[in-house]
Amino acid sequence: MTLNANEQMWSDLGIDLESHGQLMNALGPIYGEIYLSQENRPKGMGFYDFVVGDIHGIRVKELREHAKEGGKVVATYCVFVPEEFCWATGAIPISLCAGTQFSVPVAEEVLPRNTCALIKSSYGFKLGRLCPYVQVSHLIVGETTCDGKKKMFELMAEQHPVYVMEVPNKRGAAGRTLWQQEVRDFKAKIEELTGNEITAENLAGAIKKVNARRKEFKRLSALRAADPAPISGKDALLATQVSMYDDVDREVQMMQALNDELEERVRKGEGVAPKGAKRILISGSPMAIPNWKLHHIIESAGAVVVGEESCTGSRFFDELVPEGTENLEDMLTVLADRYLKTNCACFTPNTERLDDIIRMARDLKADGVIHYNLQFCHTYANEAVQVDRALAEAGIPLLRVETDYSDEDAGQLKTRIDAFLEML
Ligand code: SF4
Ligand code: SF4
């Protein structure tokens, strides 16, 4: 069998070509149906279509070339991991996606079925040798954010170099001390991996770069407050998902162009859905590529998603690392503190997240909130009780959904979402 250039690259990376081919064949039509069928999309989304059109090609090639020249690739699963250390040492951080049902069955041969889809999908990608991003990485960085994840990382470490960061359960003084040390240990790990020292100078540069991308995403978020919304929730989600594994400088450029275009749309009163369309804020678990299920159901029903209070949304970009600190120690302290402000349900208490949801719902003029919970995720499911109470008190309608990556419940979800939109 003659392999084309991409297939040869995947084969060199140890990918199971047959299963991978099935995954790629499934993704194309799904993307066509969910994304390319949308009308009146911003031209700036052309870049993201191009990236997804060659999702395991061009970016993987870049990463391999980087590795051939001695550079390192660091893969992560969670927004707690400070990517600035990677950029500072010339390594490339990539966030691994784990948003497909395709990699779940292979994981279920090992993991209990009643594990959240994100954990199963992550593990299945490694076990089934399905993802070239996993294969091209020199190190996978995990975290102790939830019990299922930390146990899965122990198993994954049998197959790939894994480093785990300990995230505290509480944000008090003891938790902060622990996290400050964890961040410094991770810095040492990245220095050891790359052979490059992190200095005040290269870290300041990295902080600036990542902040620049965060600022563009904050700008995008503010533009989504307009009615009519200038961009669909699906497209905004895709831009976030792609930027989590793309080059940071390129993302700043692409997002600047997209935001300039959206600004013009807002000025002219142009949107993707008619003025007055129902506006929904999503809150909850992250949605990794190609998990576009909920957005697609909501927007197919005529509403528009105007924000995501999640790690593939506001938790990825809301907080900037303060710039202007000159010595390395102070820089590490403010950087660690910034990451500790990630309002993940793994913290107790996590009332800051409740405030965020209400603030975002108001700023983005959402008519209602849909709380998205991955099945078997106990942290978010239990925190949803408090989200429910807080939103009821604030007078903001809420629908709680629990789902996974399969399409089995799509009909049932559609019925519930239609009824919710009707009620708003
Ligand atoms: S929800 Fe929590 S564990 Fe998951 S990516 Fe976000 S911060 Fe990490
Ligand atoms: S969605 Fe919940 S169970 Fe799944 S990895 Fe995140 S915190 Fe853990």
Short mmCIF file of C-alpha atoms and ligand atoms in Angstrom, two decimals:
data_model
loop_
_atom_site.label_atom_id
_atom_site.label_comp_id
_atom_site.label_asym_id
_atom_site.label_seq_id
_atom_site.Cartn_x
_atom_site.Cartn_y
_atom_site.Cartn_z
CA MET A 1 0.00 0.00 0.00
CA THR A 2 1.40 3.42 -0.92
CA LEU A 3 0.96 5.95 1.83
CA ASN A 4 0.44 9.65 1.16
CA ALA A 5 2.60 12.19 3.04
CA ASN A 6 0.22 12.53 5.98
CA GLU A 7 -0.28 8.78 6.29
CA GLN A 8 3.47 8.26 6.25
CA MET A 9 3.84 10.84 9.05
CA TRP A 10 1.07 9.18 11.11
CA SER A 11 2.61 5.77 10.54
CA ASP A 12 6.00 7.09 11.69
CA LEU A 13 4.28 8.35 14.84
CA GLY A 14 2.89 4.88 15.57
CA ILE A 15 -0.72 5.69 14.70
CA ASP A 16 -3.13 2.81 14.05
CA LEU A 17 -3.81 3.82 10.46
CA GLU A 18 -6.96 1.78 10.01
CA SER A 19 -8.83 3.10 13.05
CA HIS A 20 -7.47 6.58 12.48
CA GLY A 21 -8.78 6.51 8.91
CA GLN A 22 -12.26 5.71 10.24
CA LEU A 23 -12.03 8.64 12.67
CA MET A 24 -10.98 11.05 9.92
CA ASN A 25 -13.70 9.78 7.58
CA ALA A 26 -16.31 10.41 10.26
CA LEU A 27 -15.09 13.89 11.16
CA GLY A 28 -15.38 15.44 7.68
CA PRO A 29 -19.15 14.93 7.24
CA ILE A 30 -19.84 15.95 10.88
CA TYR A 31 -17.94 19.20 10.38
CA GLY A 32 -19.73 19.82 7.10
CA GLU A 33 -23.12 19.33 8.72
CA ILE A 34 -22.45 21.33 11.87
CA TYR A 35 -20.17 24.11 10.63
CA LEU A 36 -20.17 24.53 6.88
CA SER A 37 -23.97 24.51 6.73
CA GLN A 38 -24.15 27.73 8.78
CA GLU A 39 -25.14 30.88 6.93
CA ASN A 40 -23.56 34.30 7.09
CA ARG A 41 -20.40 33.20 8.88
CA PRO A 42 -17.59 35.69 9.43
CA LYS A 43 -14.86 35.42 6.77
CA GLY A 44 -12.32 35.11 9.59
CA MET A 45 -13.63 31.61 10.28
CA GLY A 46 -12.04 30.51 6.99
CA PHE A 47 -8.77 29.99 8.86
CA TYR A 48 -10.46 27.69 11.38
CA ASP A 49 -12.18 25.72 8.60
CA PHE A 50 -8.77 25.27 7.01
CA VAL A 51 -7.26 24.04 10.30
CA VAL A 52 -10.06 21.54 10.95
CA GLY A 53 -10.01 20.46 7.28
CA ASP A 54 -6.45 19.22 7.84
CA ILE A 55 -6.76 18.64 11.58
CA HIS A 56 -4.10 15.95 11.89
CA GLY A 57 -1.92 17.26 9.06
CA ILE A 58 -0.35 20.67 8.94
CA ARG A 59 -0.09 21.43 12.67
CA VAL A 60 1.29 17.96 13.44
CA LYS A 61 3.86 18.51 10.69
CA GLU A 62 4.91 21.78 12.31
CA LEU A 63 5.28 20.06 15.68
CA ARG A 64 7.33 17.24 14.17
CA GLU A 65 9.64 19.68 12.47
CA HIS A 66 10.04 21.51 15.76
CA ALA A 67 10.88 18.19 17.44
CA LYS A 68 13.35 17.24 14.68
CA GLU A 69 15.22 20.46 15.42
CA GLY A 70 15.46 19.47 19.07
CA GLY A 71 12.39 21.37 20.31
CA LYS A 72 9.96 19.82 22.81
CA VAL A 73 6.18 19.42 22.65
CA VAL A 74 4.24 19.45 25.92
CA ALA A 75 0.67 18.15 25.92
CA THR A 76 -1.87 19.18 28.54
CA TYR A 77 -5.50 18.48 29.41
CA CYS A 78 -6.38 21.28 31.75
CA VAL A 79 -6.22 25.07 31.92
CA PHE A 80 -4.42 24.86 35.28
CA VAL A 81 -1.12 24.04 33.56
CA PRO A 82 0.92 27.25 33.04
CA GLU A 83 1.72 27.22 29.33
CA GLU A 84 4.00 30.27 29.74
CA PHE A 85 6.89 28.04 30.91
CA CYS A 86 6.76 26.17 27.62
CA TRP A 87 6.78 29.26 25.42
CA ALA A 88 9.59 30.74 27.58
CA THR A 89 11.86 27.73 26.97
CA GLY A 90 11.08 27.28 23.28
CA ALA A 91 8.81 24.27 23.90
CA ILE A 92 5.34 24.17 22.31
CA PRO A 93 2.36 23.50 24.59
CA ILE A 94 -0.69 21.87 23.04
CA SER A 95 -3.98 21.16 24.69
CA LEU A 96 -5.09 17.65 23.79
CA CYS A 97 -8.64 17.27 22.66
CA ALA A 98 -10.67 14.49 24.13
CA GLY A 99 -14.10 15.29 22.83
CA THR A 100 -15.10 12.31 20.73
CA GLN A 101 -17.06 9.14 21.35
CA PHE A 102 -14.81 7.41 18.81
CA SER A 103 -12.02 6.85 21.36
CA VAL A 104 -14.36 5.83 24.20
CA PRO A 105 -14.94 2.07 23.45
CA VAL A 106 -11.22 1.27 23.44
CA ALA A 107 -10.85 3.02 26.83
CA GLU A 108 -13.83 1.11 28.22
CA GLU A 109 -11.89 -2.12 27.72
CA VAL A 110 -9.79 -0.92 30.66
CA LEU A 111 -11.57 1.88 32.54
CA PRO A 112 -14.92 1.50 34.30
CA ARG A 113 -17.80 2.50 32.02
CA ASN A 114 -19.16 4.88 34.63
CA THR A 115 -16.23 7.26 34.10
CA CYS A 116 -16.75 10.64 32.45
CA ALA A 117 -16.44 10.74 28.66
CA LEU A 118 -13.58 13.24 28.79
CA ILE A 119 -11.39 10.85 30.78
CA LYS A 120 -12.33 7.86 28.64
CA SER A 121 -11.80 9.76 25.40
CA SER A 122 -8.37 11.01 26.58
CA TYR A 123 -7.21 7.56 27.58
CA GLY A 124 -8.70 5.94 24.48
CA PHE A 125 -6.72 8.25 22.19
CA LYS A 126 -3.48 7.03 23.75
CA LEU A 127 -4.44 3.40 24.12
CA GLY A 128 -5.86 3.14 20.60
CA ARG A 129 -2.94 5.14 19.08
CA LEU A 130 -5.49 7.41 17.43
CA CYS A 131 -4.09 10.88 17.98
CA PRO A 132 -0.91 12.21 16.37
CA TYR A 133 -0.82 15.10 18.88
CA VAL A 134 -0.49 12.63 21.73
CA GLN A 135 2.14 10.70 19.80
CA VAL A 136 4.22 13.73 18.88
CA SER A 137 4.37 15.04 22.46
CA HIS A 138 7.44 14.47 24.64
CA LEU A 139 5.52 14.90 27.87
CA ILE A 140 1.88 14.78 28.94
CA VAL A 141 1.07 17.00 31.89
CA GLY A 142 -1.82 15.86 34.03
CA GLU A 143 -3.32 17.31 37.18
CA THR A 144 -5.14 16.09 40.27
CA THR A 145 -8.31 18.08 39.59
CA CYS A 146 -10.59 15.06 39.94
CA ASP A 147 -10.18 11.48 41.14
CA GLY A 148 -11.02 9.85 37.83
CA LYS A 149 -8.43 11.90 36.00
CA LYS A 150 -5.62 11.35 38.45
CA LYS A 151 -6.10 7.57 38.40
CA MET A 152 -6.30 7.59 34.59
CA PHE A 153 -2.97 9.46 34.47
CA GLU A 154 -1.35 6.61 36.45
CA LEU A 155 -2.46 4.21 33.73
CA MET A 156 -1.47 6.57 30.95
CA ALA A 157 2.01 6.79 32.48
CA GLU A 158 2.45 3.12 31.53
CA GLN A 159 2.29 4.21 27.89
CA HIS A 160 3.77 7.72 27.75
CA PRO A 161 5.90 10.09 29.88
CA VAL A 162 3.43 11.79 32.22
CA TYR A 163 3.99 14.50 34.84
CA VAL A 164 1.18 15.32 37.27
CA MET A 165 0.65 18.70 38.96
CA GLU A 166 -1.12 18.69 42.29
CA VAL A 167 -3.98 21.17 42.39
CA PRO A 168 -5.19 22.01 45.92
CA ASN A 169 -8.81 21.48 46.94
CA LYS A 170 -9.04 24.79 48.78
CA ARG A 171 -7.78 28.25 47.92
CA GLY A 172 -6.78 29.24 51.49
CA ALA A 173 -3.24 29.93 52.72
CA ALA A 174 -2.20 26.24 52.80
CA GLY A 175 -3.61 25.60 49.34
CA ARG A 176 -1.85 28.66 47.98
CA THR A 177 1.50 27.59 49.45
CA LEU A 178 1.10 24.14 47.92
CA TRP A 179 0.23 25.57 44.51
CA GLN A 180 3.07 28.11 44.56
CA GLN A 181 5.48 25.20 45.09
CA GLU A 182 3.79 23.05 42.42
CA VAL A 183 4.23 25.83 39.88
CA ARG A 184 7.92 26.14 40.77
CA ASP A 185 8.37 22.36 40.50
CA PHE A 186 6.70 22.40 37.09
CA LYS A 187 9.07 25.19 36.03
CA ALA A 188 11.99 22.94 37.03
CA LYS A 189 10.46 20.04 35.09
CA ILE A 190 10.17 22.10 31.91
CA GLU A 191 13.71 23.40 32.33
CA GLU A 192 14.94 19.82 32.69
CA LEU A 193 12.93 18.66 29.66
CA THR A 194 14.09 21.46 27.38
CA GLY A 195 17.56 22.04 28.80
CA ASN A 196 16.72 25.75 28.82
CA GLU A 197 16.57 27.99 31.85
CA ILE A 198 13.53 30.13 32.57
CA THR A 199 14.67 33.69 33.16
CA ALA A 200 12.84 36.88 34.08
CA GLU A 201 13.32 37.99 30.50
CA ASN A 202 12.02 34.95 28.60
CA LEU A 203 9.17 34.48 31.08
CA ALA A 204 8.09 38.12 30.73
CA GLY A 205 8.00 37.60 26.95
CA ALA A 206 5.90 34.46 27.30
CA ILE A 207 3.48 36.14 29.71
CA LYS A 208 3.02 38.96 27.22
CA LYS A 209 2.34 36.57 24.33
CA VAL A 210 -0.26 34.50 26.19
CA ASN A 211 -1.90 37.63 27.60
CA ALA A 212 -2.18 39.03 24.07
CA ARG A 213 -4.18 35.96 23.06
CA ARG A 214 -6.31 36.20 26.22
CA LYS A 215 -7.04 39.86 25.41
CA GLU A 216 -8.28 38.95 21.93
CA PHE A 217 -10.59 36.33 23.42
CA LYS A 218 -11.88 38.84 25.95
CA ARG A 219 -12.54 41.18 23.04
CA LEU A 220 -14.43 38.40 21.23
CA SER A 221 -16.46 37.74 24.35
CA ALA A 222 -17.43 41.41 24.66
CA LEU A 223 -18.48 41.50 20.98
CA ARG A 224 -20.80 38.56 21.56
CA ALA A 225 -22.84 40.79 23.88
CA ALA A 226 -24.26 42.57 20.81
CA ASP A 227 -27.78 41.83 19.60
CA PRO A 228 -27.84 40.50 16.92
CA ALA A 229 -24.85 38.33 17.89
CA PRO A 230 -22.10 38.82 15.28
CA ILE A 231 -20.84 35.23 15.48
CA SER A 232 -22.45 31.91 16.30
CA GLY A 233 -21.60 30.15 19.55
CA LYS A 234 -20.35 27.21 17.50
CA ASP A 235 -17.81 29.37 15.69
CA ALA A 236 -16.66 31.14 18.87
CA LEU A 237 -16.24 27.75 20.55
CA LEU A 238 -14.24 26.44 17.60
CA ALA A 239 -11.87 29.44 17.68
CA THR A 240 -11.23 28.74 21.36
CA GLN A 241 -10.71 25.02 20.83
CA VAL A 242 -8.24 25.54 17.98
CA SER A 243 -6.30 28.27 19.77
CA MET A 244 -5.61 25.81 22.59
CA TYR A 245 -3.22 23.86 20.41
CA ASP A 246 -2.20 26.38 17.79
CA ASP A 247 0.77 28.73 17.82
CA VAL A 248 0.09 31.60 20.20
CA ASP A 249 1.36 34.41 17.93
CA ARG A 250 -0.59 33.11 14.92
CA GLU A 251 -3.72 32.91 17.07
CA VAL A 252 -3.32 36.54 18.14
CA GLN A 253 -3.15 37.54 14.47
CA MET A 254 -6.12 35.40 13.43
CA MET A 255 -8.23 36.54 16.34
CA GLN A 256 -7.38 40.19 15.69
CA ALA A 257 -8.60 39.85 12.12
CA LEU A 258 -11.74 38.00 13.23
CA ASN A 259 -12.52 40.56 15.94
CA ASP A 260 -11.98 43.49 13.55
CA GLU A 261 -14.52 41.90 11.23
CA LEU A 262 -16.97 41.30 14.07
CA GLU A 263 -16.59 44.88 15.26
CA GLU A 264 -17.62 46.02 11.81
CA ARG A 265 -20.62 43.69 11.89
CA VAL A 266 -21.70 45.03 15.26
CA ARG A 267 -21.33 48.59 13.95
CA LYS A 268 -23.59 47.76 10.99
CA GLY A 269 -26.03 45.78 13.15
CA GLU A 270 -25.33 42.54 11.26
CA GLY A 271 -25.58 39.18 12.98
CA VAL A 272 -25.75 35.45 12.50
CA ALA A 273 -29.20 35.12 14.03
CA PRO A 274 -32.03 37.68 13.83
CA LYS A 275 -32.11 40.44 16.43
CA GLY A 276 -34.13 39.20 19.38
CA ALA A 277 -33.15 35.52 18.93
CA LYS A 278 -32.99 33.77 22.31
CA ARG A 279 -29.56 34.12 23.87
CA ILE A 280 -28.00 31.28 25.87
CA LEU A 281 -25.00 31.13 28.17
CA ILE A 282 -23.46 27.66 28.59
CA SER A 283 -21.83 26.83 31.91
CA GLY A 284 -20.05 23.70 33.06
CA SER A 285 -17.61 21.08 31.83
CA PRO A 286 -15.19 21.89 28.99
CA MET A 287 -16.00 20.93 25.39
CA ALA A 288 -13.00 19.61 23.51
CA ILE A 289 -12.89 19.18 19.72
CA PRO A 290 -15.09 17.73 18.17
CA ASN A 291 -17.65 18.10 20.95
CA TRP A 292 -20.04 20.61 19.34
CA LYS A 293 -23.17 18.68 20.21
CA LEU A 294 -24.92 21.03 22.65
CA HIS A 295 -24.14 24.23 20.73
CA HIS A 296 -25.43 22.59 17.56
CA ILE A 297 -28.73 21.54 19.13
CA ILE A 298 -29.29 24.99 20.67
CA GLU A 299 -28.43 26.93 17.53
CA SER A 300 -30.37 24.57 15.26
CA ALA A 301 -33.41 25.48 17.37
CA GLY A 302 -33.01 29.16 16.40
CA ALA A 303 -31.26 30.42 19.55
CA VAL A 304 -27.71 31.68 19.76
CA VAL A 305 -25.02 30.74 22.29
CA VAL A 306 -23.43 34.00 23.48
CA GLY A 307 -20.87 32.68 25.96
CA GLU A 308 -19.28 29.70 27.65
CA GLU A 309 -18.47 29.76 31.35
CA SER A 310 -16.10 26.84 31.01
CA CYS A 311 -12.49 25.87 30.41
CA THR A 312 -13.14 26.08 26.66
CA GLY A 313 -14.49 29.57 27.33
CA SER A 314 -14.06 32.24 29.98
CA ARG A 315 -11.84 30.18 32.30
CA PHE A 316 -9.30 29.94 29.47
CA PHE A 317 -8.95 33.69 28.94
CA ASP A 318 -10.67 35.83 31.58
CA GLU A 319 -7.77 36.40 33.97
CA LEU A 320 -4.54 37.96 32.72
CA VAL A 321 -1.17 37.39 34.38
CA PRO A 322 -0.15 40.81 35.76
CA GLU A 323 2.69 42.25 33.66
CA GLY A 324 5.43 44.59 34.81
CA THR A 325 6.92 42.43 37.59
CA GLU A 326 10.65 42.49 37.09
CA ASN A 327 12.23 39.79 39.19
CA LEU A 328 11.66 36.12 38.49
CA GLU A 329 10.41 35.17 41.96
CA ASP A 330 7.68 37.83 41.91
CA MET A 331 6.76 36.80 38.39
CA LEU A 332 6.33 33.17 39.47
CA THR A 333 4.16 34.28 42.38
CA VAL A 334 1.75 36.36 40.30
CA LEU A 335 1.65 33.70 37.61
CA ALA A 336 0.77 30.95 40.11
CA ASP A 337 -1.87 33.19 41.71
CA ARG A 338 -3.46 33.82 38.33
CA TYR A 339 -3.88 30.10 37.68
CA LEU A 340 -5.30 29.57 41.15
CA LYS A 341 -8.15 31.88 40.14
CA THR A 342 -9.45 29.24 37.70
CA ASN A 343 -12.94 28.66 39.06
CA CYS A 344 -13.05 24.89 38.58
CA ALA A 345 -15.56 22.77 40.48
CA CYS A 346 -12.59 20.88 41.96
CA PHE A 347 -12.33 23.67 44.58
CA THR A 348 -14.31 23.85 47.78
CA PRO A 349 -15.89 26.29 48.21
CA ASN A 350 -16.13 27.62 44.66
CA THR A 351 -18.57 30.49 45.08
CA GLU A 352 -16.49 32.61 42.67
CA ARG A 353 -17.86 30.44 39.85
CA LEU A 354 -21.44 31.25 40.84
CA ASP A 355 -20.58 34.97 40.68
CA ASP A 356 -18.96 34.46 37.27
CA ILE A 357 -22.04 32.78 35.83
CA ILE A 358 -24.34 35.56 37.00
CA ARG A 359 -21.96 38.29 35.84
CA MET A 360 -21.55 36.67 32.41
CA ALA A 361 -25.30 36.07 32.00
CA ARG A 362 -25.91 39.77 32.67
CA ASP A 363 -22.99 41.14 30.63
CA LEU A 364 -23.86 38.98 27.64
CA LYS A 365 -27.59 39.68 28.02
CA ALA A 366 -28.38 35.97 28.13
CA ASP A 367 -32.07 35.01 28.37
CA GLY A 368 -31.12 31.78 30.10
CA VAL A 369 -28.29 29.50 31.16
CA ILE A 370 -27.81 25.86 30.20
CA HIS A 371 -25.66 23.97 32.69
CA TYR A 372 -23.69 21.33 30.85
CA ASN A 373 -22.59 18.33 32.83
CA LEU A 374 -20.69 15.37 31.51
CA GLN A 375 -22.32 12.18 32.72
CA PHE A 376 -20.46 10.68 35.72
CA CYS A 377 -18.75 13.99 36.54
CA HIS A 378 -19.67 14.26 40.20
CA THR A 379 -17.89 17.53 40.90
CA TYR A 380 -19.85 19.56 38.35
CA ALA A 381 -23.08 17.62 38.99
CA ASN A 382 -23.01 18.42 42.69
CA GLU A 383 -21.96 22.01 42.17
CA ALA A 384 -24.94 22.36 39.81
CA VAL A 385 -27.20 22.29 42.87
CA GLN A 386 -25.64 25.58 44.00
CA VAL A 387 -25.70 27.00 40.47
CA ASP A 388 -29.42 26.22 40.42
CA ARG A 389 -30.04 28.08 43.70
CA ALA A 390 -27.86 31.08 42.82
CA LEU A 391 -29.51 31.57 39.43
CA ALA A 392 -33.00 31.18 40.88
CA GLU A 393 -32.16 33.93 43.37
CA ALA A 394 -30.79 36.13 40.56
CA GLY A 395 -33.95 35.49 38.49
CA ILE A 396 -32.04 33.84 35.63
CA PRO A 397 -33.71 30.76 34.04
CA LEU A 398 -31.61 27.60 34.09
CA LEU A 399 -31.76 24.24 32.36
CA ARG A 400 -29.50 21.46 33.63
CA VAL A 401 -28.40 18.83 31.14
CA GLU A 402 -26.27 15.78 31.68
CA THR A 403 -24.91 14.06 28.62
CA ASP A 404 -21.90 12.35 27.05
CA TYR A 405 -20.27 12.33 23.63
CA SER A 406 -22.63 9.87 21.97
CA ASP A 407 -25.59 10.97 19.87
CA GLU A 408 -27.98 8.58 21.58
CA ASP A 409 -29.69 11.29 23.63
CA ALA A 410 -29.70 13.98 20.92
CA GLY A 411 -33.47 13.68 20.35
CA GLN A 412 -34.27 13.87 24.02
CA LEU A 413 -31.92 16.85 24.52
CA LYS A 414 -33.52 18.63 21.60
CA THR A 415 -36.98 18.21 23.11
CA ARG A 416 -35.84 19.60 26.48
CA ILE A 417 -33.97 22.50 24.89
CA ASP A 418 -36.91 23.38 22.63
CA ALA A 419 -39.17 23.47 25.70
CA PHE A 420 -36.68 25.63 27.61
CA LEU A 421 -36.35 28.12 24.75
CA GLU A 422 -40.13 28.25 24.44
CA MET A 423 -40.40 29.15 28.11
CA LEU A 424 -37.86 32.03 27.96
S1 SF4 B 1 -12.99 21.80 34.44
FE1 SF4 B 1 -11.37 21.83 36.00
S2 SF4 B 1 -10.27 19.96 35.59
FE2 SF4 B 1 -11.45 20.37 33.75
S3 SF4 B 1 -10.09 21.55 32.37
FE3 SF4 B 1 -11.25 22.97 33.64
S4 SF4 B 1 -9.93 23.45 35.38
FE4 SF4 B 1 -9.19 21.57 34.46
S1 SF4 B 2 -15.60 16.54 33.44
FE1 SF4 B 2 -15.55 16.11 35.67
S2 SF4 B 2 -15.08 13.92 35.88
FE2 SF4 B 2 -14.54 14.57 33.80
S3 SF4 B 2 -12.38 15.10 33.89
FE3 SF4 B 2 -13.53 17.01 34.22
S4 SF4 B 2 -13.76 17.19 36.44
FE4 SF4 B 2 -13.14 15.06 36.00
#
